[in-house]
Coordinates of C-alpha atoms in Angstrom, one line a residue:
Chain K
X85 CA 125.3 95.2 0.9
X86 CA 128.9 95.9 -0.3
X87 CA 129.4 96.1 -4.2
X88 CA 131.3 93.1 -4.0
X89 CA 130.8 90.4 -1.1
X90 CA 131.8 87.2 -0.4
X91 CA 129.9 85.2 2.1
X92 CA 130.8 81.9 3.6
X93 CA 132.5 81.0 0.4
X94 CA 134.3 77.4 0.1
X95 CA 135.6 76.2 -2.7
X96 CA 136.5 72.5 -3.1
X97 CA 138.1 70.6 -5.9
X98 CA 136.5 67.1 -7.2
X99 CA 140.0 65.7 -6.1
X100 CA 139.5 67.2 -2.9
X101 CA 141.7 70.4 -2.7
X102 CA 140.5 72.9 -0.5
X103 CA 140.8 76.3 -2.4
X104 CA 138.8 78.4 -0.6
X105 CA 137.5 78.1 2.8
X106 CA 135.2 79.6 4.7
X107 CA 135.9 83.4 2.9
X108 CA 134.3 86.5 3.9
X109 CA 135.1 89.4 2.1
X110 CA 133.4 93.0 1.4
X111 CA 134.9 95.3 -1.3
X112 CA 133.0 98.8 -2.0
X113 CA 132.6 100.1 -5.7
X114 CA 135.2 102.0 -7.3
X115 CA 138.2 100.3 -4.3
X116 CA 141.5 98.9 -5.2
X117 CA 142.3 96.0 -3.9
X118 CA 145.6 93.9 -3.8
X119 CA 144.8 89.8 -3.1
X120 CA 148.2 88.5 -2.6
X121 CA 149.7 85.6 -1.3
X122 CA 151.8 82.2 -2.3
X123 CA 151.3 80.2 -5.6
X124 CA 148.4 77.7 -4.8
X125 CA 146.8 79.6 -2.0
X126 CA 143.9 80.3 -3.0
X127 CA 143.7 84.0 -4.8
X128 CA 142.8 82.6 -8.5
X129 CA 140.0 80.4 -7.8
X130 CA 139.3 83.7 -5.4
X131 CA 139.2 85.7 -8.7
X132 CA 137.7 83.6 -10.6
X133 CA 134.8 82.9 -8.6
X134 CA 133.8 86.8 -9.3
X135 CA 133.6 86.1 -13.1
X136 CA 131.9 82.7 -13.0
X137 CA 134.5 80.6 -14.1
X138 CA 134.8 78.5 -10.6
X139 CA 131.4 77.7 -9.1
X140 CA 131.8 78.3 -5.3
X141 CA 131.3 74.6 -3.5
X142 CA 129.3 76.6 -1.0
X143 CA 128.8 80.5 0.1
X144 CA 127.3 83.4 -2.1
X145 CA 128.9 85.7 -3.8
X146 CA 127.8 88.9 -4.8
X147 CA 128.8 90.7 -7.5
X148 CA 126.4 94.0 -8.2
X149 CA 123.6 92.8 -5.9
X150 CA 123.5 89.4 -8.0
X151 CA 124.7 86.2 -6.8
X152 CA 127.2 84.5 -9.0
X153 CA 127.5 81.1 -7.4
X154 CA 123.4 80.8 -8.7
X155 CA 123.6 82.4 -11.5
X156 CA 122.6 80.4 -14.4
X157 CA 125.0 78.9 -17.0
X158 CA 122.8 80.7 -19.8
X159 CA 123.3 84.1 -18.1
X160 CA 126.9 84.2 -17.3
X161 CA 127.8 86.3 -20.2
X162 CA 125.6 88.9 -18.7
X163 CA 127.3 89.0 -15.9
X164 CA 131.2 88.9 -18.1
X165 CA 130.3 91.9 -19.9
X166 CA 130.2 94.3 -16.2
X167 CA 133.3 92.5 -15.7
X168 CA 136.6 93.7 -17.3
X169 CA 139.3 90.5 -16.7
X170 CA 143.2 91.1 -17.3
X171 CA 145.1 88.0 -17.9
X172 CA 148.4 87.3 -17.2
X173 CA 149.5 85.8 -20.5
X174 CA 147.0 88.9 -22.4
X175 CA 145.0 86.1 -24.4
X176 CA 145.6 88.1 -27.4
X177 CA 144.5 86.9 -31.1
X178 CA 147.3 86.7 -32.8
X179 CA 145.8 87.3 -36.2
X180 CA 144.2 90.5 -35.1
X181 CA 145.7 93.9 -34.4
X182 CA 145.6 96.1 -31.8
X183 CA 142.2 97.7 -32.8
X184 CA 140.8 94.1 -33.9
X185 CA 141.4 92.2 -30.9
X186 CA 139.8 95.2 -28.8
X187 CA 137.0 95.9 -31.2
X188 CA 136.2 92.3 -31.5
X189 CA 134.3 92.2 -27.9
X190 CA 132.4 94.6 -28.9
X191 CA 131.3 93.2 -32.4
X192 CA 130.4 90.1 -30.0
X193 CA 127.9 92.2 -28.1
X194 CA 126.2 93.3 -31.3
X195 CA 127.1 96.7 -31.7
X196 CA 127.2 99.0 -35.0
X197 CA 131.0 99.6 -36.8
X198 CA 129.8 103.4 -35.9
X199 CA 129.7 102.7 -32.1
X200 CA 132.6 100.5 -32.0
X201 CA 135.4 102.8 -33.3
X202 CA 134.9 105.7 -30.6
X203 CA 135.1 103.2 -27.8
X204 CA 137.8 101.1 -29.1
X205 CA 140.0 104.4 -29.9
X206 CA 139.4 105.9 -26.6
X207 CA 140.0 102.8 -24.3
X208 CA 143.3 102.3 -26.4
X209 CA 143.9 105.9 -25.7
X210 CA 143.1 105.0 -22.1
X211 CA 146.1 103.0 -22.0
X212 CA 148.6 105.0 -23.9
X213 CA 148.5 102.8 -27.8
X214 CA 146.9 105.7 -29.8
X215 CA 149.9 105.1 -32.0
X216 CA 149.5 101.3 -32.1
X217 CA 146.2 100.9 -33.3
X218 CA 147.2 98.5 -36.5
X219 CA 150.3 96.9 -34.8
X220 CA 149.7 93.0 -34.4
X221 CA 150.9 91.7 -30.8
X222 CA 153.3 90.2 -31.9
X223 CA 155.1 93.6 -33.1
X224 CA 154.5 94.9 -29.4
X225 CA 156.3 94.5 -26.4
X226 CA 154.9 92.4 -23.6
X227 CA 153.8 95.7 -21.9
X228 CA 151.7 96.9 -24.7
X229 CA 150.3 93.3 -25.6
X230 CA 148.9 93.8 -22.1
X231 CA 148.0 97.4 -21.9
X232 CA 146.0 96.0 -24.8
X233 CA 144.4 93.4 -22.7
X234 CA 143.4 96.4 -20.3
X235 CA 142.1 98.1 -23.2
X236 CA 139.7 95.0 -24.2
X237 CA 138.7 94.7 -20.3
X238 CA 137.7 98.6 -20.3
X239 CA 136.3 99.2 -23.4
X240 CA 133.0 98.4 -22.4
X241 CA 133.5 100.6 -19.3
X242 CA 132.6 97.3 -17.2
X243 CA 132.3 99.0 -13.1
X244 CA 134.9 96.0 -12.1
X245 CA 138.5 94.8 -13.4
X246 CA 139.2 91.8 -12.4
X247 CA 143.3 91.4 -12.6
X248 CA 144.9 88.2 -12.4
X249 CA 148.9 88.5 -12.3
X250 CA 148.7 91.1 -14.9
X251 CA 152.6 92.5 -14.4
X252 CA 153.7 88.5 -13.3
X253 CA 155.2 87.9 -17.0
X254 CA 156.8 91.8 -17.1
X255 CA 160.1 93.8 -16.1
X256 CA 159.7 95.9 -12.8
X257 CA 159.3 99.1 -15.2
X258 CA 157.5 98.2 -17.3
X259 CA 155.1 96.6 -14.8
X260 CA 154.9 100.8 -12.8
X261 CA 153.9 101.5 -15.9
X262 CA 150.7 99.2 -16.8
X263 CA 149.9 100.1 -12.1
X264 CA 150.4 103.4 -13.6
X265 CA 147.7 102.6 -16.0
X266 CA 144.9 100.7 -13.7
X267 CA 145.5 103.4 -10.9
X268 CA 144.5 106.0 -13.5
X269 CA 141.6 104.0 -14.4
X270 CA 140.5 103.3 -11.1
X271 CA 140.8 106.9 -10.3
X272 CA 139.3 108.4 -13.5
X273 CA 136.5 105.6 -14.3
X274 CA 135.6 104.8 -10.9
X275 CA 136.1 101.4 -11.8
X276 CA 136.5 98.8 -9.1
X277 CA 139.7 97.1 -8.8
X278 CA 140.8 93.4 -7.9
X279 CA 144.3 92.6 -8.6
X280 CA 146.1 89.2 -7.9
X281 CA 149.9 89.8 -7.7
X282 CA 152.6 88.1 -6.3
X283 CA 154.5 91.3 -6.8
X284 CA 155.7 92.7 -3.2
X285 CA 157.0 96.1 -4.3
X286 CA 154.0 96.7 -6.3
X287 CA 152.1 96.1 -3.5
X288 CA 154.5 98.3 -1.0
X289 CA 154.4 101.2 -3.4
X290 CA 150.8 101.4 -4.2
X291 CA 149.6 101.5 -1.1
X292 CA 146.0 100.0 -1.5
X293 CA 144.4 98.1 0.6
X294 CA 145.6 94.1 0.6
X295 CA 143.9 91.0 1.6
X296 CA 146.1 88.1 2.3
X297 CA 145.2 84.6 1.5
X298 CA 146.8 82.0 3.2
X299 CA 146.0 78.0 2.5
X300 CA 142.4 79.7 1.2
X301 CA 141.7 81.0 4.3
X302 CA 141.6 84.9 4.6
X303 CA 144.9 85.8 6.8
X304 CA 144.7 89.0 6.8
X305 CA 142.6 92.6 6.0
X306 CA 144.9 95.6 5.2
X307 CA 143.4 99.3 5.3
X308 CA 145.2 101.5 2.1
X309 CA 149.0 101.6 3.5
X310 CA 149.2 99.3 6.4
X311 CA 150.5 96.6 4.9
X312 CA 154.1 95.3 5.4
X313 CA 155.3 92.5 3.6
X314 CA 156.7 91.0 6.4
X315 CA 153.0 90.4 7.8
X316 CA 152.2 88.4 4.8
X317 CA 154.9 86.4 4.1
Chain P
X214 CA 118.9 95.8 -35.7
X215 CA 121.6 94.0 -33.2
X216 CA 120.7 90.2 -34.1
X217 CA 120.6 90.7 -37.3
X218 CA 124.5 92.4 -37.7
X219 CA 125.4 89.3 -35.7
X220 CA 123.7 86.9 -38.0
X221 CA 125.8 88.6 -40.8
X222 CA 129.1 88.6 -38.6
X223 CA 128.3 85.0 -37.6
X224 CA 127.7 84.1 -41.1
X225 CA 130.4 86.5 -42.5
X226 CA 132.9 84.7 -39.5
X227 CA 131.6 81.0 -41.1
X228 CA 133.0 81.7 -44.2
X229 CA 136.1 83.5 -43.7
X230 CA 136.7 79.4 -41.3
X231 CA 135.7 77.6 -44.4
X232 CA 138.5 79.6 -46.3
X233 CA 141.1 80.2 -43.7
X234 CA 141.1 76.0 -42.7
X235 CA 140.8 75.5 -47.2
X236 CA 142.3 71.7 -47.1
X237 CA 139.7 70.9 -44.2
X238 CA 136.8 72.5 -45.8
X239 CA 138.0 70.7 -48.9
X240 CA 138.7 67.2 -47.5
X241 CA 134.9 67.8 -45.7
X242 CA 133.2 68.8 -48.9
X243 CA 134.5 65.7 -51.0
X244 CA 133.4 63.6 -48.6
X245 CA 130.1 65.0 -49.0
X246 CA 130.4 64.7 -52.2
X247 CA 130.9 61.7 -52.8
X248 CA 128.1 60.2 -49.6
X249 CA 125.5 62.8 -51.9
X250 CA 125.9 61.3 -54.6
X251 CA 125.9 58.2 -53.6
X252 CA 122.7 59.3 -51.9
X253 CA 121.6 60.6 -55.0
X254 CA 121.8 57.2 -56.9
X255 CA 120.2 55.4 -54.2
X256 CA 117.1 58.0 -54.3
X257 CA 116.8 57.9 -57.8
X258 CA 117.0 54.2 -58.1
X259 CA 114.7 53.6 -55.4
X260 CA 111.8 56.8 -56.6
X261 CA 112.5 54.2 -60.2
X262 CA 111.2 50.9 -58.7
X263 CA 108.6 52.6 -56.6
X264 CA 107.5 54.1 -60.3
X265 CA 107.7 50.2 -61.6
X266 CA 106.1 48.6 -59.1
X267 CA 103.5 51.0 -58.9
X268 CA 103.0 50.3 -62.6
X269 CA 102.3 46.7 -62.1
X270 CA 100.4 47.0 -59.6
X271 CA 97.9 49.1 -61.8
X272 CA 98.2 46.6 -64.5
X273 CA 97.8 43.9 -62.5
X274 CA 94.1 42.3 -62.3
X275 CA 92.3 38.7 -61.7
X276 CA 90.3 37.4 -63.9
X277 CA 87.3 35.1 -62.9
X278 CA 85.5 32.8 -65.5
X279 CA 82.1 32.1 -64.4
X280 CA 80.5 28.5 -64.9
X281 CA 78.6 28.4 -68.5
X282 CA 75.3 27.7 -67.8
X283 CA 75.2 30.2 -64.9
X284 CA 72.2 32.5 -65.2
X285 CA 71.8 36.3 -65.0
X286 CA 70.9 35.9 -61.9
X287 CA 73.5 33.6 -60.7
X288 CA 76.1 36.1 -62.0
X289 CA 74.5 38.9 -60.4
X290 CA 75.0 36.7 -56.8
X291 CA 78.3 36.0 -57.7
X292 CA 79.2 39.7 -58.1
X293 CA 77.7 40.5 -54.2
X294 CA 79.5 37.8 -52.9
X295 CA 83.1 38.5 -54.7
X296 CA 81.9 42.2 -53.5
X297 CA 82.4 41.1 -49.4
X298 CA 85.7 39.3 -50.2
X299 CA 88.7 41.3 -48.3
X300 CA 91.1 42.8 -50.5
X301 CA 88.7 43.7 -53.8
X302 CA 89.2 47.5 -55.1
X303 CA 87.0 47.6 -58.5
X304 CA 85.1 44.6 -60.0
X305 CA 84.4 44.8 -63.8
X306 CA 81.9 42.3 -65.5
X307 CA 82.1 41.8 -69.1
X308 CA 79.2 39.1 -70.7
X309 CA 80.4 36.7 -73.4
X310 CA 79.0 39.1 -76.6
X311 CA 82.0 42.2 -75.0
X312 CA 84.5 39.6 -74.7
X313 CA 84.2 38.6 -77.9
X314 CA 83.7 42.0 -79.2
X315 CA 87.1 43.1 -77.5
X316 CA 89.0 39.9 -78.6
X317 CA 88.0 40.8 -82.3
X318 CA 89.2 44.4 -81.7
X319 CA 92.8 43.0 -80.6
X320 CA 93.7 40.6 -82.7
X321 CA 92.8 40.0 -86.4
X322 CA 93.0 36.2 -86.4
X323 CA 90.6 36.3 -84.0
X324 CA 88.3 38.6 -85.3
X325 CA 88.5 36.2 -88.7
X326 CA 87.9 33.2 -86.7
X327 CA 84.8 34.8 -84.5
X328 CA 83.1 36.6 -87.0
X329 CA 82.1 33.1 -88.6
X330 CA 80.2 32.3 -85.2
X331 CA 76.4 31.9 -85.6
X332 CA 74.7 34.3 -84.0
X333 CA 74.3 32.3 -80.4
X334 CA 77.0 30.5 -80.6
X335 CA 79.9 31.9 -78.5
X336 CA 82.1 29.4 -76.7
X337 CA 83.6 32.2 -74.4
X338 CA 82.7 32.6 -70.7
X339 CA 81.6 35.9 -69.6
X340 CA 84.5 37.0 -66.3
X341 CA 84.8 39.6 -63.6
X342 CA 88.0 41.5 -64.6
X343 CA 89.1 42.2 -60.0
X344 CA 91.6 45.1 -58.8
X345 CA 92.8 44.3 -55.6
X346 CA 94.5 46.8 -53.2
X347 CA 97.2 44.7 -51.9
X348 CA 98.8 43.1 -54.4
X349 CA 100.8 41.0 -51.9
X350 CA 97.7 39.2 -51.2
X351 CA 96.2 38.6 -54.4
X352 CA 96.9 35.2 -54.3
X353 CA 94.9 34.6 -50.8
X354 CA 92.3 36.9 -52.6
X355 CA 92.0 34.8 -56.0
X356 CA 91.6 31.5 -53.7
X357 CA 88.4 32.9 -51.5
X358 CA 86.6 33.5 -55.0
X359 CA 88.2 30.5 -56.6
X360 CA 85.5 28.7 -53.1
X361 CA 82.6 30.4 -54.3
X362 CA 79.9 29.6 -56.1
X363 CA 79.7 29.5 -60.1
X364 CA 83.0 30.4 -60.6
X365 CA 85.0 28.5 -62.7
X366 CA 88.5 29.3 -63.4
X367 CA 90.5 32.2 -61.4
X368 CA 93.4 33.9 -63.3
X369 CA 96.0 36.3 -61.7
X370 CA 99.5 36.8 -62.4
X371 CA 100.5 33.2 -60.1
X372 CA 103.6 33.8 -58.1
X373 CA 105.8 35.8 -60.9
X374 CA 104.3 38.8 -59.8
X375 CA 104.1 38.8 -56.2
X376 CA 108.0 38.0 -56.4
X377 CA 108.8 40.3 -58.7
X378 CA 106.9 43.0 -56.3
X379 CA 109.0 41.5 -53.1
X380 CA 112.1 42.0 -54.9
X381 CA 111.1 45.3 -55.4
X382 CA 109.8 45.8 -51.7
X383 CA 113.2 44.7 -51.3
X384 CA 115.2 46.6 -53.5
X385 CA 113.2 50.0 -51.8
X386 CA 114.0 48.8 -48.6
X387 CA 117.7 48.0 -49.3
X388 CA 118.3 51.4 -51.0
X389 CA 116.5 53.6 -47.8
X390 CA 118.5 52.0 -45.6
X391 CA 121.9 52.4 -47.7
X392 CA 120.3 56.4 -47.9
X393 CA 120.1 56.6 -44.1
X394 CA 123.1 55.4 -43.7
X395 CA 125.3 57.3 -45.7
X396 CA 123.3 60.6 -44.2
X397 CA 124.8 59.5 -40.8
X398 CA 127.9 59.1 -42.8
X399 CA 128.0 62.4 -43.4
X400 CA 126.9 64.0 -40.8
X401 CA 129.9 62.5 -38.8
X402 CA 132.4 63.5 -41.1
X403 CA 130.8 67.2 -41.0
X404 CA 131.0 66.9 -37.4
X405 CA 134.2 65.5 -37.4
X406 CA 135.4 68.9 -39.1
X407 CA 133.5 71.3 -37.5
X408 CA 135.4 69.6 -34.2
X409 CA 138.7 70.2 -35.4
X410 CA 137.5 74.2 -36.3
X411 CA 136.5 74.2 -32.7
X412 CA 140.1 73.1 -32.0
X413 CA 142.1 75.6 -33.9
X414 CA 139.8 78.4 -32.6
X415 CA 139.7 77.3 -29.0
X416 CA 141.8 80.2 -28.0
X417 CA 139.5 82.5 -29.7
X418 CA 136.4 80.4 -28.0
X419 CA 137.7 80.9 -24.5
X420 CA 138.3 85.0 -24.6
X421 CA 134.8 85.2 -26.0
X422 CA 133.3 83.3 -23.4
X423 CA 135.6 85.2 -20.7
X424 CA 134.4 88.9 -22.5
X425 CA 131.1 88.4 -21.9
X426 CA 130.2 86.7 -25.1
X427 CA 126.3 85.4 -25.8
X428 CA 126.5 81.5 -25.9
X429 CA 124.8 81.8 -29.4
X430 CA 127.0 84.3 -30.7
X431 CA 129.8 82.0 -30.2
X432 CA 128.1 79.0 -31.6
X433 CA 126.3 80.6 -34.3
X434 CA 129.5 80.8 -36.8
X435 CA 129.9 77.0 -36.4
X436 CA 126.6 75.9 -37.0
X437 CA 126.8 78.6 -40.3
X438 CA 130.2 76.5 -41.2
X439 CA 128.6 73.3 -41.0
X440 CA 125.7 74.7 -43.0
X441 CA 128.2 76.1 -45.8
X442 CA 129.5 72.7 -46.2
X443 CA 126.6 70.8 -46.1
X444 CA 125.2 73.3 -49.8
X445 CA 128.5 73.8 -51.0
X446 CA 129.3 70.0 -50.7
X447 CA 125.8 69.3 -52.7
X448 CA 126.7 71.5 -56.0
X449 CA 128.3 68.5 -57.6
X450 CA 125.8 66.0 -56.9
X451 CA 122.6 68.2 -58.1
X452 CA 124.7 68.5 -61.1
X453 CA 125.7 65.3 -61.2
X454 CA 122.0 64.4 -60.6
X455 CA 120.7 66.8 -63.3
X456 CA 122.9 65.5 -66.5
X457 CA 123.4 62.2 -65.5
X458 CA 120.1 61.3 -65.3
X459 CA 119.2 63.0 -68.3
X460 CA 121.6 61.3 -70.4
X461 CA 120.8 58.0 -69.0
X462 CA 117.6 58.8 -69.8
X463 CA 118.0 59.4 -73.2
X464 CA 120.0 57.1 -73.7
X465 CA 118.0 54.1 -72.7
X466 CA 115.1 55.9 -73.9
X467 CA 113.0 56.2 -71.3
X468 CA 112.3 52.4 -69.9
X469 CA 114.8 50.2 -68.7
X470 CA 115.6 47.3 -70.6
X471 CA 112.2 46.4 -71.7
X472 CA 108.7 48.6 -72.4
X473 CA 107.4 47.1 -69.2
X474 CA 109.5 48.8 -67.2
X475 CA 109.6 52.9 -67.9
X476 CA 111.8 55.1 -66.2
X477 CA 110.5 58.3 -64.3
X478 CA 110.4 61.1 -66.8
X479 CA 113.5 63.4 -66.1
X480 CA 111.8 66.8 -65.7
X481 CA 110.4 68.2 -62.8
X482 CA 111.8 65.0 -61.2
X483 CA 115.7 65.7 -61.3
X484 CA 114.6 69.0 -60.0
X485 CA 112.9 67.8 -57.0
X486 CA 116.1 65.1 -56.7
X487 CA 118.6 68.3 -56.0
X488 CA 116.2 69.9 -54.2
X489 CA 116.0 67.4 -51.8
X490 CA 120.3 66.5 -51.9
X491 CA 120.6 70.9 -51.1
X492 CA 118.2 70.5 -48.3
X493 CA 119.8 66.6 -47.1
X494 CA 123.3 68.8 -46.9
X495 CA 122.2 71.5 -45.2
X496 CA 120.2 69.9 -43.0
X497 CA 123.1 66.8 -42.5
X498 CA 125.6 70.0 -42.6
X499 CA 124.0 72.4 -39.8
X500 CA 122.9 68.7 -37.5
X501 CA 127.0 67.3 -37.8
X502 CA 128.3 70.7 -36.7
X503 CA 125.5 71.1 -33.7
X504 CA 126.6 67.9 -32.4
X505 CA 130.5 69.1 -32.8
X506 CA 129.0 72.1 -30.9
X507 CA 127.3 70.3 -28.4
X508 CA 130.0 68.2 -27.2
X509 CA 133.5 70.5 -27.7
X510 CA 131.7 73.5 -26.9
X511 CA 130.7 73.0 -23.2
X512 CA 130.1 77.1 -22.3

């Protein structure tokens, strides 16, 4: 079994959107993989089906060996803490700085001030904010409010980072520049990738492989580099 | 080691909330305040009447006169059969020569009057002096031995008492219910504010839960909160209870408009009062802010 596979999924609304249908998907550990395609098609409830927050209607999917769709309530957190997520709008705390709002996860999970500091410093050193530690977000840029987000999704070296839009609310540079920073983690940390992006030169330039969603159907399967955006859209 | 640092984060988290949101936790606490209190009065006034009724009820006996020329034998009869009446606790029998002995020892005019008696010549009739369990039905009790045989006259207290007792019972009843009431009083307002602390933290809520978070980890600082306000809400009252009471007290010195009625002596029992109004906060505290919990905090 793949590190990540989707089997069969659908995934139907109580108002009766189709979201998902019928989605088979394998992703091997420590891959990086682009799911692209229009607004409403499908590639959010996609992604957050991995971390539990959508139920699938019907399917498995795996994430680790376990399957999420029966996973109880009770143990979901179990499964959130192998998952790194990166949010498009960073869901930052406001009132906490840099260091806080990373080092706050793991004060969640129970761990010592002794343990936390090390981690916290080096994942914020993972994304280039050494220097930022006591800035609060909103004395940062929109880039480093979300290389902060990465920094909270990595710090407790989780094997998969879950992406959803991360660069949708950022400049084309500054956007290379946070790629820049979940390439070198993918590469460095062997962490498994799944990004959700809208973002066609991203995608182009990367050269990863790309699944296209289409309606919530799977339209397409890209190996690293063969996909054209023309194919997709 | 781990849950107990996040006890002290959860509990450290609960009352930097009860700062941070001050006019809340303020607005929350008075009206805990004020429901203890209240609460306060109501248990006090109602431990009081328990206290007087109980009082009566010891004091309170019937007497029955047997028929003159019963003999020793007759009265010893009489005893076995008031002994199978429902109802009887403790049956005393006092002969003609101790009533007369005691009514000398109370009262000088009658001691004057009865020590002129020839010897064997004593008008009084000797009684059973009857405690009853359940002084609700004396009166049905008094009218079984009133049937029997060689009794003449039956004495109890005749109505007065047995109403006096039912406003009482009432009185008790009336203040437990008020007590009830005003808990659920405050349990909804605790619960109200523990709600709107769920509210202004949602944000904070939902990137716990997305980071991986422990359901109880996340809860735990709320229930702490509602916990805080519940003991920090019932300072005032236990003082409240402590002085007032003693002065009243004092004050009235120690019974309550007449001898009859005496009031509960102040120490230990203001003592147990707060005890009880710390642990009916804590408990009303912790309860409103697990039902906030429950229902706005659907992980």
């Amino acid at each position: 079994m793949s590190f990540i596979e989707l089997q069969n999924v659908y995934k139907i609304y109580k108002n009766g959107v189709t979201a998902v249908a019928d989605m088979n998907l394998k992703i091997n550990k420590g891959d990086f993989v682009f799911v692209i395609g229009h607004t409403a098609c499908g590639k959010s409830t996609l992604i957050k089906m991995l971390y539990r927050e959508e139920k699938p209607t019907k399917g498995s999917v795996y994430v680790g060996g376990i399957n999420v769709a029966k996973l109880k309530n009770s143990k979901v957190y179990k499964l959130r803490r192998k998952i790194g997520i990166v949010f498009q709008d960073y869901k930052l705390l406001p009132k906490l700085t840099a260091y806080e709002n990373v080092a706050f996860v793991l004060q969640s999970y129970g761990y010592k001030e002794s343990e936390i500091k090390p981690k916290v410093i080096e994942a914020l050193s993972r994304v280039g904010l050494k220097e930022k530690l006591r800035s609060f977000p909103d004395e940062m840029s929109g880039g480093e409010q979300q290389r902060v987000c990465i920094a909270r999704a990595i710090v407790n070296k989780p094997k998969v980072l879950v992406c959803d839009e991360p660069t949708g609310n950022l400049d084309p540079d500054t956007s290379k520049e946070i790629m820049n920073v979940l390439s070198n983690i993918n590469k460095e940390m062997g962490t498994t990738i799944i990004m959700a992006t809208h973002d066609r030169d991203i995608v182009n330039r990367m050269k990863k492989r790309v699944v296209v969603i289409k309606n919530g159907v799977l339209a397409g399967d890209y190996e690293k580099g063969s996909y054209k955006v023309d194919e997709a859209h | 080691m781990k849950p107990i640092r996040i006890l002290i984060r959860s509990v450290s988290s609960a009352f930097k909330s009860v700062v941070r949101n001050l006019s809340l936790s303020i607005a929350s606490i008075s009206c805990i305040i004020i429901t203890l209190i209240l609460v306060a009065f109501a248990i006090l006034l109602s431990a009081n009447v328990n206290n007087f009724t109980k009082d009566i009820e010891g004091d309170l006996t019937v007497v029955v006169f047997v028929n003159k020329d019963a003999t020793d034998e007759n009265i010893e009869d009489l005893k076995k059969n008031i002994d199978v009446v429902p109802n009887i606790k403790e049956i005393t029998y006092k002969s003609k020569d101790q009533m007369k002995e005691e009514m000398q020892k109370e009262n000088e005019a009658f001691d004057k009057i009865m020590s002129e008696w020839k010897e064997g010549e004593n008008p009084l009739q000797p009684c059973f002096i009857i405690l009853v369990n359940d002084i609700e039905s004396i009166g049905e009790t008094a009218n079984t031995i009133k049937n029997l045989e060689h009794v003449d006259i039956v004495k109890y207290g005749e109505g007065m008492v047995e109403r006096l007792v039912s406003i009482f019972d009432i009185v008790k009843k009336v203040t437990i219910v008020a007590v009830v009431a005003l808990v659920f009083v405050t349990a909804f307002l605790i619960s109200n504010t523990i709600k709107i602390t769920i509210y202004s933290r949602k944000n904070e809520i939902d990137i716990m839960r997305l980071v991986g978070t422990s359901n109880m980890v996340i809860k735990l600082p709320f229930l702490f909160e509602g916990l805080f306000l519940g003991i920090l809400g019932s300072i005032i009252p236990v003082l409240v209870t402590i002085y007032g009471y003693v002065f009243f007290y004092d004050k009235m010195g120690g019974v309550l408009f007449t001898d009859i009625i005496s009031l509960i002596e102040p120490y230990n029992f203001v003592f147990q009062i707060s005890g009880a109004l710390v642990i009916i906060g804590a408990i009303v505290g912790m309860y409103g802010s697990y039902k906030s919990v429950r229902k706005y905090l659907k992980i």
